Tab-separated table of C-alpha atoms in Angstrom:
chain	number	residue	atom	x	y	z
A	25	MET	CA	0.079	0.047	0.036
A	26	VAL	CA	1.194	3.505	-0.786
A	27	GLN	CA	1.965	5.504	2.200
A	28	PRO	CA	0.770	9.073	2.504
A	29	ALA	CA	3.105	11.988	1.468
A	30	PRO	CA	4.322	13.868	4.623
A	31	ALA	CA	3.586	17.096	2.820
A	32	MET	CA	-0.074	16.005	2.468
A	33	THR	CA	-0.228	14.925	6.009
A	34	GLN	CA	1.224	18.236	7.135
A	35	PHE	CA	-1.304	20.015	4.967
A	36	LEU	CA	-4.201	18.418	6.487
A	37	ASN	CA	-2.818	19.028	10.047
A	38	SER	CA	-2.245	22.661	9.374
A	39	VAL	CA	-5.851	23.114	7.803
A	40	LEU	CA	-7.697	21.141	10.306
A	41	SER	CA	-5.931	22.854	13.318
A	42	GLN	CA	-6.479	26.336	12.218
A	43	ARG	CA	-8.505	28.950	14.250
A	44	GLY	CA	-10.293	32.160	13.491
A	45	PRO	CA	-12.032	33.175	10.216
A	46	SER	CA	-9.823	31.259	7.983
A	47	ALA	CA	-10.705	27.814	9.828
A	48	VAL	CA	-12.652	25.343	8.106
A	49	PRO	CA	-16.301	25.020	9.191
A	50	TYR	CA	-16.074	21.492	10.709
A	51	SER	CA	-16.968	20.563	14.076
A	52	GLU	CA	-14.121	19.859	16.633
A	53	ASP	CA	-15.122	16.360	17.343
A	54	THR	CA	-15.107	15.237	13.632
A	55	LYS	CA	-11.813	16.695	12.467
A	56	TRP	CA	-9.797	13.794	13.404
A	57	LEU	CA	-12.354	11.445	11.388
A	58	ILE	CA	-12.124	13.744	8.453
A	59	ARG	CA	-8.185	13.695	8.507
A	60	GLN	CA	-8.447	9.825	8.599
A	61	HIS	CA	-10.799	9.692	5.715
A	62	LEU	CA	-8.627	11.783	3.481
A	63	VAL	CA	-5.433	10.211	4.508
A	64	ALA	CA	-7.043	6.800	3.666
A	65	LEU	CA	-8.316	8.035	0.305
A	66	THR	CA	-4.986	9.509	-0.781
A	67	THR	CA	-3.380	6.363	0.190
A	68	ALA	CA	-5.721	4.110	-1.816
A	69	PHE	CA	-6.059	6.621	-4.613
A	70	PRO	CA	-2.958	8.650	-5.092
A	71	SER	CA	-4.493	10.589	-8.064
A	72	LEU	CA	-6.869	12.416	-5.569
A	73	GLU	CA	-5.207	15.323	-3.875
A	74	PRO	CA	-6.646	17.098	-0.718
A	75	LYS	CA	-7.137	20.838	-1.282
A	76	THR	CA	-9.100	23.875	0.167
A	77	ALA	CA	-11.357	25.926	-2.036
A	78	SER	CA	-14.290	28.267	-1.804
A	79	PHE	CA	-17.788	26.550	-2.347
A	80	THR	CA	-20.628	28.752	-3.173
A	81	HIS	CA	-24.090	27.675	-1.926
A	82	ASN	CA	-27.320	28.156	-3.835
A	83	ASP	CA	-28.221	30.873	-1.459
A	84	GLY	CA	-25.022	32.841	-2.183
A	85	ARG	CA	-23.137	31.925	0.784
A	86	SER	CA	-19.379	31.212	0.264
A	87	VAL	CA	-17.475	29.006	2.625
A	88	ASN	CA	-13.925	27.496	2.715
A	89	LEU	CA	-14.068	23.730	2.440
A	90	LEU	CA	-11.820	20.819	1.885
A	91	GLN	CA	-12.037	18.836	-1.398
A	92	ALA	CA	-10.365	15.908	-3.023
A	93	ASP	CA	-9.532	17.013	-6.462
A	94	GLY	CA	-8.188	14.458	-9.206
A	95	THR	CA	-9.274	11.290	-10.988
A	96	ILE	CA	-10.717	7.952	-10.231
A	97	PRO	CA	-10.217	4.720	-12.367
A	98	MET	CA	-13.083	2.921	-14.005
A	99	THR	CA	-13.017	-0.150	-16.164
A	100	PHE	CA	-15.140	-0.060	-19.325
A	101	GLN	CA	-15.106	-2.980	-21.812
A	102	GLY	CA	-11.802	-4.238	-20.446
A	103	VAL	CA	-10.053	-0.857	-20.743
A	104	THR	CA	-9.280	1.267	-17.722
A	105	TYR	CA	-10.169	5.008	-17.912
A	106	ASN	CA	-9.733	7.908	-15.527
A	107	ILE	CA	-12.769	10.175	-14.611
A	108	PRO	CA	-11.946	13.583	-13.369
A	109	VAL	CA	-13.997	14.327	-10.206
A	110	VAL	CA	-14.043	16.880	-7.303
A	111	ILE	CA	-15.252	15.611	-3.981
A	112	TRP	CA	-16.432	18.378	-1.542
A	113	LEU	CA	-16.677	17.807	1.969
A	114	MET	CA	-19.541	19.896	3.248
A	115	GLU	CA	-19.800	21.488	6.467
A	116	SER	CA	-21.742	18.745	8.097
A	117	TYR	CA	-19.382	16.036	6.957
A	118	PRO	CA	-18.800	13.068	7.957
A	119	ARG	CA	-22.274	13.067	9.450
A	120	HIS	CA	-23.820	13.795	6.005
A	121	PRO	CA	-22.483	12.599	2.733
A	122	PRO	CA	-20.072	14.747	0.580
A	123	CYS	CA	-21.084	16.443	-2.491
A	124	VAL	CA	-19.498	14.773	-5.674
A	125	TYR	CA	-19.232	16.368	-9.019
A	126	VAL	CA	-17.697	15.086	-12.340
A	127	ASN	CA	-15.226	17.564	-13.589
A	128	PRO	CA	-14.875	17.140	-17.302
A	129	THR	CA	-12.142	18.737	-19.392
A	130	ARG	CA	-12.580	20.968	-22.640
A	131	ASP	CA	-12.664	17.994	-24.651
A	132	MET	CA	-15.206	15.895	-22.527
A	133	ILE	CA	-18.980	15.978	-22.549
A	134	ILE	CA	-21.301	14.825	-19.983
A	135	LYS	CA	-23.548	11.939	-21.126
A	136	ARG	CA	-27.088	12.920	-21.094
A	137	PRO	CA	-29.237	11.433	-19.767
A	138	HIS	CA	-27.345	9.562	-17.072
A	139	PRO	CA	-28.736	7.428	-14.269
A	140	HIS	CA	-26.156	8.879	-11.682
A	141	VAL	CA	-24.865	12.368	-13.027
A	142	ASN	CA	-27.048	15.138	-13.871
A	143	PRO	CA	-26.192	17.804	-16.627
A	144	SER	CA	-24.474	20.009	-14.196
A	145	GLY	CA	-22.191	17.107	-13.132
A	146	LEU	CA	-23.601	16.405	-9.699
A	147	VAL	CA	-23.344	12.632	-8.823
A	148	SER	CA	-25.994	10.865	-7.015
A	149	VAL	CA	-25.386	7.041	-6.243
A	150	PRO	CA	-27.091	4.765	-3.733
A	151	TYR	CA	-23.998	4.956	-1.660
A	152	LEU	CA	-24.226	8.684	-0.980
A	153	GLN	CA	-28.069	8.351	-0.541
A	154	ASN	CA	-27.736	5.677	2.156
A	155	TRP	CA	-24.657	7.304	3.759
A	156	THR	CA	-24.414	6.035	7.327
A	157	TYR	CA	-22.354	7.833	10.158
A	158	PRO	CA	-19.663	6.688	11.050
A	159	SER	CA	-19.290	3.547	8.968
A	160	SER	CA	-19.443	5.385	5.523
A	161	ASN	CA	-15.974	6.589	4.248
A	162	LEU	CA	-14.326	8.157	1.032
A	163	VAL	CA	-12.548	5.107	0.092
A	164	ASP	CA	-15.718	2.845	-0.256
A	165	LEU	CA	-17.520	5.803	-2.111
A	166	ILE	CA	-14.844	5.865	-4.713
A	167	LEU	CA	-14.869	2.155	-5.179
A	168	ASN	CA	-18.610	2.329	-5.579
A	169	LEU	CA	-18.446	5.331	-7.978
A	170	SER	CA	-15.878	3.230	-10.101
A	171	LEU	CA	-18.178	0.317	-10.206
A	172	HIS	CA	-21.207	2.569	-11.413
A	173	PHE	CA	-19.241	4.524	-13.997
A	174	GLY	CA	-17.762	1.448	-15.272
A	175	ARG	CA	-21.341	0.080	-15.920
A	176	ASP	CA	-22.350	3.348	-17.681
A	177	PRO	CA	-19.553	5.906	-18.200
A	178	PRO	CA	-20.801	9.435	-17.419
A	179	LEU	CA	-18.245	11.258	-19.860
A	180	TYR	CA	-17.513	10.658	-23.392
A	181	SER	CA	-14.795	12.410	-25.957
A	182	GLN	CA	-15.980	15.259	-28.215
A	183	ARG	CA	-15.431	14.246	-31.748
A	184	ARG	CA	-13.381	16.963	-33.540
A	185	PRO	CA	-12.025	16.993	-37.055
A	186	ASN	CA	-8.463	15.581	-37.395
A	187	PRO	CA	-6.162	17.487	-39.552
A	188	ASN	CA	-4.097	14.619	-40.204
A	189	PRO	CA	-4.787	13.199	-43.674
A	190	ASN	CA	-3.931	9.601	-42.465
A	191	PRO	CA	-5.807	9.324	-39.302
A	192	ASN	CA	-5.232	6.347	-37.033
A	193	PRO	CA	-8.473	4.558	-36.543
A	194	HIS	CA	-7.294	2.911	-33.279
A	195	PRO	CA	-7.412	4.510	-29.971
A	196	PRO	CA	-4.099	5.367	-28.213
A	197	PRO	CA	-2.857	2.450	-26.141
A	198	ASN	CA	-1.087	2.218	-22.719
A	199	TYR	CA	-3.926	3.004	-20.374
A	200	GLY	CA	-2.917	1.626	-16.972
A	201	ASN	CA	-3.435	2.148	-13.238
A	202	SER	CA	-0.208	3.900	-12.430
A	203	PRO	CA	-0.445	7.619	-11.373
A	204	SER	CA	1.379	8.814	-14.326
A	205	ASN	CA	-0.940	7.061	-16.695
A	206	LEU	CA	-3.981	8.157	-14.708
A	207	SER	CA	-2.974	11.899	-14.890
A	208	SER	CA	-1.897	11.597	-18.744
A	209	SER	CA	-5.160	9.760	-19.749
A	210	SER	CA	-7.452	12.137	-18.014
A	211	SER	CA	-6.476	14.898	-20.466
A	212	SER	CA	-6.446	12.698	-23.611
A	213	SER	CA	-9.272	13.522	-26.063
A	214	SER	CA	-9.737	10.057	-27.373
A	215	GLY	CA	-9.166	8.099	-24.162
A	216	TYR	CA	-12.884	7.902	-23.330
A	217	PRO	CA	-15.615	5.812	-24.861
A	218	HIS	CA	-17.617	7.649	-27.473
A	219	ALA	CA	-21.376	7.817	-26.999
A	220	HIS	CA	-24.248	9.694	-28.891
A	221	ALA	CA	-25.571	12.759	-27.065
A	222	HIS	CA	-29.371	12.451	-26.644
A	223	ALA	CA	-31.624	15.630	-27.165
A	224	HIS	CA	-34.123	14.740	-24.585
A	225	PRO	CA	-34.313	17.234	-21.719
A	226	PRO	CA	-33.740	16.193	-18.251
A	227	PRO	CA	-36.838	15.012	-16.327
A	228	ARG	CA	-36.230	17.595	-13.581
A	229	THR	CA	-34.298	20.839	-12.608
A	230	TYR	CA	-30.809	20.396	-11.121
A	231	PRO	CA	-28.689	22.752	-9.115
A	232	PRO	CA	-25.971	24.605	-10.966
A	233	SER	CA	-22.635	23.174	-11.006
A	234	PRO	CA	-19.713	25.150	-9.313
A	235	TYR	CA	-17.320	24.597	-12.227
A	236	PRO	CA	-17.397	26.899	-15.252
A	237	ALA	CA	-18.062	25.304	-18.655
A	238	SER	CA	-16.365	26.386	-21.944
A	239	SER	CA	-18.465	28.349	-24.523
A	240	SER	CA	-17.614	25.957	-27.196
A	241	ARG	CA	-18.969	22.844	-25.096
A	242	VAL	CA	-22.021	24.754	-24.167
A	243	GLN	CA	-22.978	25.632	-27.681
A	244	SER	CA	-22.248	22.132	-28.895
A	245	SER	CA	-24.093	20.165	-26.302
A	246	GLU	CA	-26.817	22.226	-24.717
A	247	ASP	CA	-30.201	22.750	-26.486
A	248	PRO	CA	-31.927	26.238	-26.524
A	249	SER	CA	-34.773	24.903	-24.356
A	250	GLU	CA	-32.519	23.794	-21.495
A	251	VAL	CA	-30.651	27.232	-21.766
A	252	PHE	CA	-33.735	29.165	-21.661
A	253	LYS	CA	-35.048	27.029	-18.662
A	254	ARG	CA	-31.853	27.664	-16.641
A	255	ASN	CA	-31.759	31.537	-17.422
A	256	ALA	CA	-35.306	31.746	-16.225
A	257	ILE	CA	-34.493	29.894	-13.063
A	258	ASN	CA	-31.678	32.074	-12.477
A	259	LYS	CA	-33.903	35.222	-12.982
A	260	LEU	CA	-36.562	33.886	-10.714
A	261	VAL	CA	-33.649	33.201	-7.988
A	262	GLU	CA	-32.384	36.636	-8.331
A	263	MET	CA	-35.942	38.236	-8.009
A	264	VAL	CA	-36.492	35.988	-5.023
A	265	HIS	CA	-33.307	37.020	-3.503
A	266	GLY	CA	-34.100	40.609	-3.919
A	267	ASP	CA	-37.405	40.310	-2.408
A	268	VAL	CA	-36.100	38.302	0.478
A	269	ALA	CA	-33.346	41.152	0.994
A	270	ALA	CA	-36.057	43.865	1.033
A	271	LEU	CA	-38.299	41.988	3.253
A	272	ARG	CA	-35.471	41.422	5.526
A	273	LYS	CA	-34.487	45.046	5.568
A	274	THR	CA	-38.336	45.973	6.427
A	275	ARG	CA	-38.464	43.416	9.239
A	276	GLU	CA	-35.150	44.566	10.771
A	277	GLY	CA	-36.311	48.087	10.605
A	278	GLU	CA	-39.605	47.041	12.379
A	279	MET	CA	-37.699	44.936	14.866
A	280	GLU	CA	-35.510	47.957	15.688
A	281	GLU	CA	-38.517	50.201	16.353
A	282	LEU	CA	-39.973	47.373	18.510
A	283	PHE	CA	-36.809	47.149	20.508
A	284	SER	CA	-36.803	50.876	21.230
A	285	LEU	CA	-40.463	50.952	22.173
A	286	GLN	CA	-39.650	47.978	24.481
A	287	GLY	CA	-36.811	50.126	26.203
A	288	VAL	CA	-39.334	52.964	26.560
A	289	LEU	CA	-41.866	50.714	27.982
A	290	LYS	CA	-39.299	49.332	30.469
A	291	GLN	CA	-38.298	52.754	31.614
A	292	ARG	CA	-42.082	53.475	32.213
A	293	GLU	CA	-42.521	50.521	33.939
A	294	GLU	CA	-39.469	51.179	36.306
A	295	SER	CA	-41.033	54.737	36.936
A	296	LEU	CA	-44.452	53.220	37.744
A	297	ASN	CA	-42.924	50.732	40.115
A	298	LYS	CA	-41.011	53.367	41.758
A	299	GLY	CA	-44.192	55.860	41.968
A	300	VAL	CA	-46.249	52.907	43.555
A	301	LYS	CA	-43.480	52.204	46.220
A	302	GLU	CA	-43.123	55.838	47.129
A	303	MET	CA	-47.045	55.895	47.452
A	304	GLN	CA	-47.093	52.959	49.632
A	305	GLU	CA	-44.505	54.329	51.832
A	306	GLU	CA	-46.247	57.697	51.999
A	307	MET	CA	-49.373	55.612	52.872
A	308	GLU	CA	-47.714	53.784	55.626
A	309	ALA	CA	-46.325	57.248	57.087
A	310	LEU	CA	-49.933	58.698	56.782
A	311	GLU	CA	-51.364	55.678	58.718
A	312	GLN	CA	-48.695	56.186	61.419
A	313	GLN	CA	-49.537	59.822	61.734
A	314	LEU	CA	-53.358	58.881	61.741
A	315	GLN	CA	-52.721	56.554	64.567
A	316	MET	CA	-50.797	59.301	66.433
A	317	VAL	CA	-53.666	61.712	65.925
A	318	LEU	CA	-56.159	59.304	67.045
A	319	MET	CA	-54.235	58.611	70.369
A	320	ASN	CA	-53.914	62.489	70.975
A	321	THR	CA	-57.678	62.708	70.328
A	322	ASP	CA	-58.492	60.082	72.802
A	323	VAL	CA	-56.115	61.796	75.434
A	324	LEU	CA	-57.839	65.235	74.758
A	325	GLU	CA	-61.388	63.611	75.018
A	326	GLY	CA	-60.559	61.937	78.196
A	327	TRP	CA	-59.105	65.208	79.720
A	328	LEU	CA	-62.400	66.925	78.519
A	329	ARG	CA	-64.468	64.351	80.055
A	330	ASP	CA	-62.638	64.581	83.461
A	331	ASN	CA	-62.870	68.274	83.514
A	332	GLN	CA	-66.337	68.823	82.007
A	333	GLY	CA	-68.386	71.124	84.405
A	334	LYS	CA	-65.614	72.254	86.400
A	335	LYS	CA	-65.476	76.095	86.867
A	336	MET	CA	-62.188	78.066	86.452
A	337	ALA	CA	-62.929	80.275	89.330
A	338	GLY	CA	-60.073	82.393	90.569
A	339	LEU	CA	-58.125	82.021	87.479
A	340	GLU	CA	-57.068	85.513	86.126
A	341	ASN	CA	-54.933	83.852	83.249
A	342	PRO	CA	-56.409	80.804	81.318
A	343	GLU	CA	-52.756	79.375	81.017
A	344	ASP	CA	-52.853	78.829	84.760
A	345	ALA	CA	-55.406	76.100	84.039
A	346	PHE	CA	-52.494	73.780	83.005
A	347	GLU	CA	-50.139	72.702	85.917
A	348	CYS	CA	-46.816	71.352	85.176
A	349	ALA	CA	-45.761	67.954	86.690
A	350	ASP	CA	-42.423	69.308	88.196
A	351	VAL	CA	-40.107	72.243	88.061
A	352	LEU	CA	-38.271	70.983	85.067
A	353	SER	CA	-41.429	70.644	82.972
A	354	LYS	CA	-42.422	74.153	83.924
A	355	GLN	CA	-39.118	75.595	83.153
A	356	MET	CA	-39.198	73.842	79.724
A	357	LEU	CA	-42.780	75.240	79.142
A	358	ASP	CA	-41.525	78.772	79.938
A	359	CYS	CA	-38.412	78.570	77.536
A	360	THR	CA	-40.368	77.043	74.784
A	361	ALA	CA	-43.082	79.630	75.095
A	362	ALA	CA	-40.388	82.417	75.022
A	363	ASP	CA	-38.639	80.930	72.153
A	364	LEU	CA	-41.758	80.758	70.155
A	365	ALA	CA	-42.831	84.396	70.962
A	366	ILE	CA	-39.556	85.766	70.230
A	367	GLU	CA	-39.709	83.953	66.710
A	368	ASP	CA	-43.087	85.519	65.973
A	369	THR	CA	-41.690	88.810	67.060
A	370	LEU	CA	-38.955	88.504	64.506
A	371	TYR	CA	-41.348	87.524	61.830
A	372	ALA	CA	-43.389	90.718	62.552
A	373	LEU	CA	-40.301	92.769	62.391
A	374	ASP	CA	-39.253	91.320	58.954
A	375	LYS	CA	-42.787	92.256	57.794
A	376	ALA	CA	-42.682	95.702	59.245
A	377	LEU	CA	-39.215	96.326	57.553
A	378	GLN	CA	-40.415	95.248	54.131
A	379	VAL	CA	-43.371	97.984	54.294
A	380	GLY	CA	-41.050	100.528	55.759
A	381	ALA	CA	-42.859	100.922	59.189
A	382	VAL	CA	-39.604	100.370	61.022
A	383	PRO	CA	-36.271	102.031	60.490
A	384	PHE	CA	-33.332	99.725	59.421
A	385	ASP	CA	-31.041	100.806	62.207
A	386	GLN	CA	-33.799	100.199	64.907
A	387	TYR	CA	-34.684	96.872	63.043
A	388	LEU	CA	-31.045	95.704	63.448
A	389	ARG	CA	-30.839	96.593	67.066
A	390	SER	CA	-34.185	94.756	67.871
A	391	VAL	CA	-33.216	91.741	66.042
A	392	ARG	CA	-29.743	91.504	67.824
A	393	ALA	CA	-31.345	91.800	71.239
A	394	LEU	CA	-34.159	89.393	70.420
A	395	SER	CA	-31.853	86.830	68.949
A	396	ARG	CA	-29.598	86.962	71.985
A	397	GLU	CA	-32.295	86.365	74.291
A	398	GLN	CA	-33.770	83.621	72.056
A	399	PHE	CA	-30.417	81.837	72.164
A	400	PHE	CA	-30.347	81.844	76.161
A	401	HIS	CA	-33.829	80.468	76.174
A	402	ARG	CA	-32.896	77.715	73.670
A	403	ALA	CA	-29.790	76.857	75.571
A	404	THR	CA	-31.699	76.607	78.840
A	405	ALA	CA	-34.307	74.353	77.009
A	406	ALA	CA	-31.461	72.081	75.872
A	407	LYS	CA	-30.038	71.696	79.386
A	408	VAL	CA	-33.557	71.114	80.802
A	409	ARG	CA	-34.246	68.367	78.176
A	410	ALA	CA	-30.967	66.659	79.206
A	411	ALA	CA	-31.897	66.904	82.806
A	412	GLN	CA	-35.368	65.597	82.129
A	413	LEU	CA	-33.912	62.662	80.239
A	414	GLN	CA	-31.399	61.898	83.073
A	415	ALA	CA	-34.302	61.886	85.564
A	416	GLN	CA	-36.257	59.553	83.487
A	417	VAL	CA	-33.404	57.151	83.243
A	418	ALA	CA	-32.999	57.347	87.036
A	419	ASN	CA	-36.644	56.786	87.565
A	420	MET	CA	-36.757	53.709	85.400
A	421	ALA	CA	-33.769	52.288	87.178
A	422	ALA	CA	-35.343	52.833	90.480
A	423	ARG	CA	-38.561	51.115	89.372
A	424	SER	CA	-36.628	47.990	87.799
A	425	PRO	CA	-36.579	44.786	89.914
A	426	HIS	CA	-33.105	44.129	91.785
A	427	TYR	CA	-31.405	40.835	90.892
A	428	GLY	CA	-29.403	39.258	93.175
A	429	SER	CA	-26.350	37.248	92.472
């Protein structure tokens, strides 16, 4: 068995290990199996060479794929011929079958109709249709193609006038299985069996072949109806692609508008949730204030019930009706009353100054004196409040039970 060339193995290792935009689009868990398939293929058929090339799908997408380009042997009527083919390993390979095309040279024509090759060169054999992962492989595929092509060759040589006045009626000999004979016989114009082209159109429309055909071959082999049909299909495909692109652009614009509207609605939802939360907090605060008001109302109603019908005899000042509990409370009441009275006086002086009823220098003297007095009242109230707090703490400590050790 022929060993694979180190350069070819190194090429496969480099291609399958690439990362980034130039990487081949195969899944990582299948790259090792793809390498094994190609190594086995080139070992069994040295005329097939692994390469990378750009493949264009029917929807216009272009991807960088691996291919095996070269010739495969077939035996027809006891003579070995070489069929030029290209085997594309698609993105889903090896879980799905490869895409095989016969690649005729300028002096070859695809036989039409052919049971396994359509006019564009696409090959369809049962082995491809029944491809099974992971048992199916490229070596068995080539053997199967060689068997089917040997029964019915897909290519035949194009008959051209011979300028030699004494043409040799016999085909050139020395067709063999060696790599040199394979490569040389694939370019011979008379090394393929001759067949008669049929004028019947194919029963169905086939996808276009990725290989360009020469103008002389198209003019001599394709009928006008087939050319018209292909041109009409291409025109329809272009129209559909244009409509799809316009529809996609419209839908993308609508989606952008919907996304913007969604963002606005999201902000409004957050604002509403924040407002609801603030209203709930305000409602709780109002409920607490309502509870305080109700408690104070109960206290006042109780005081009124207790003092209803009592006469305030001998009281010259209504304020004397309220008695403080202790000396500190009375002092706090006096300081607070004086502070509030001075505050009202300062407000009245501000109003009088605005209307011009009080001279400015007298206003400053009065404000200075009142502010000084207000300061002393507030300082006294602060000290009284601290003394009351200390007295309350001492009272609570005296009332608390004593715990013995």
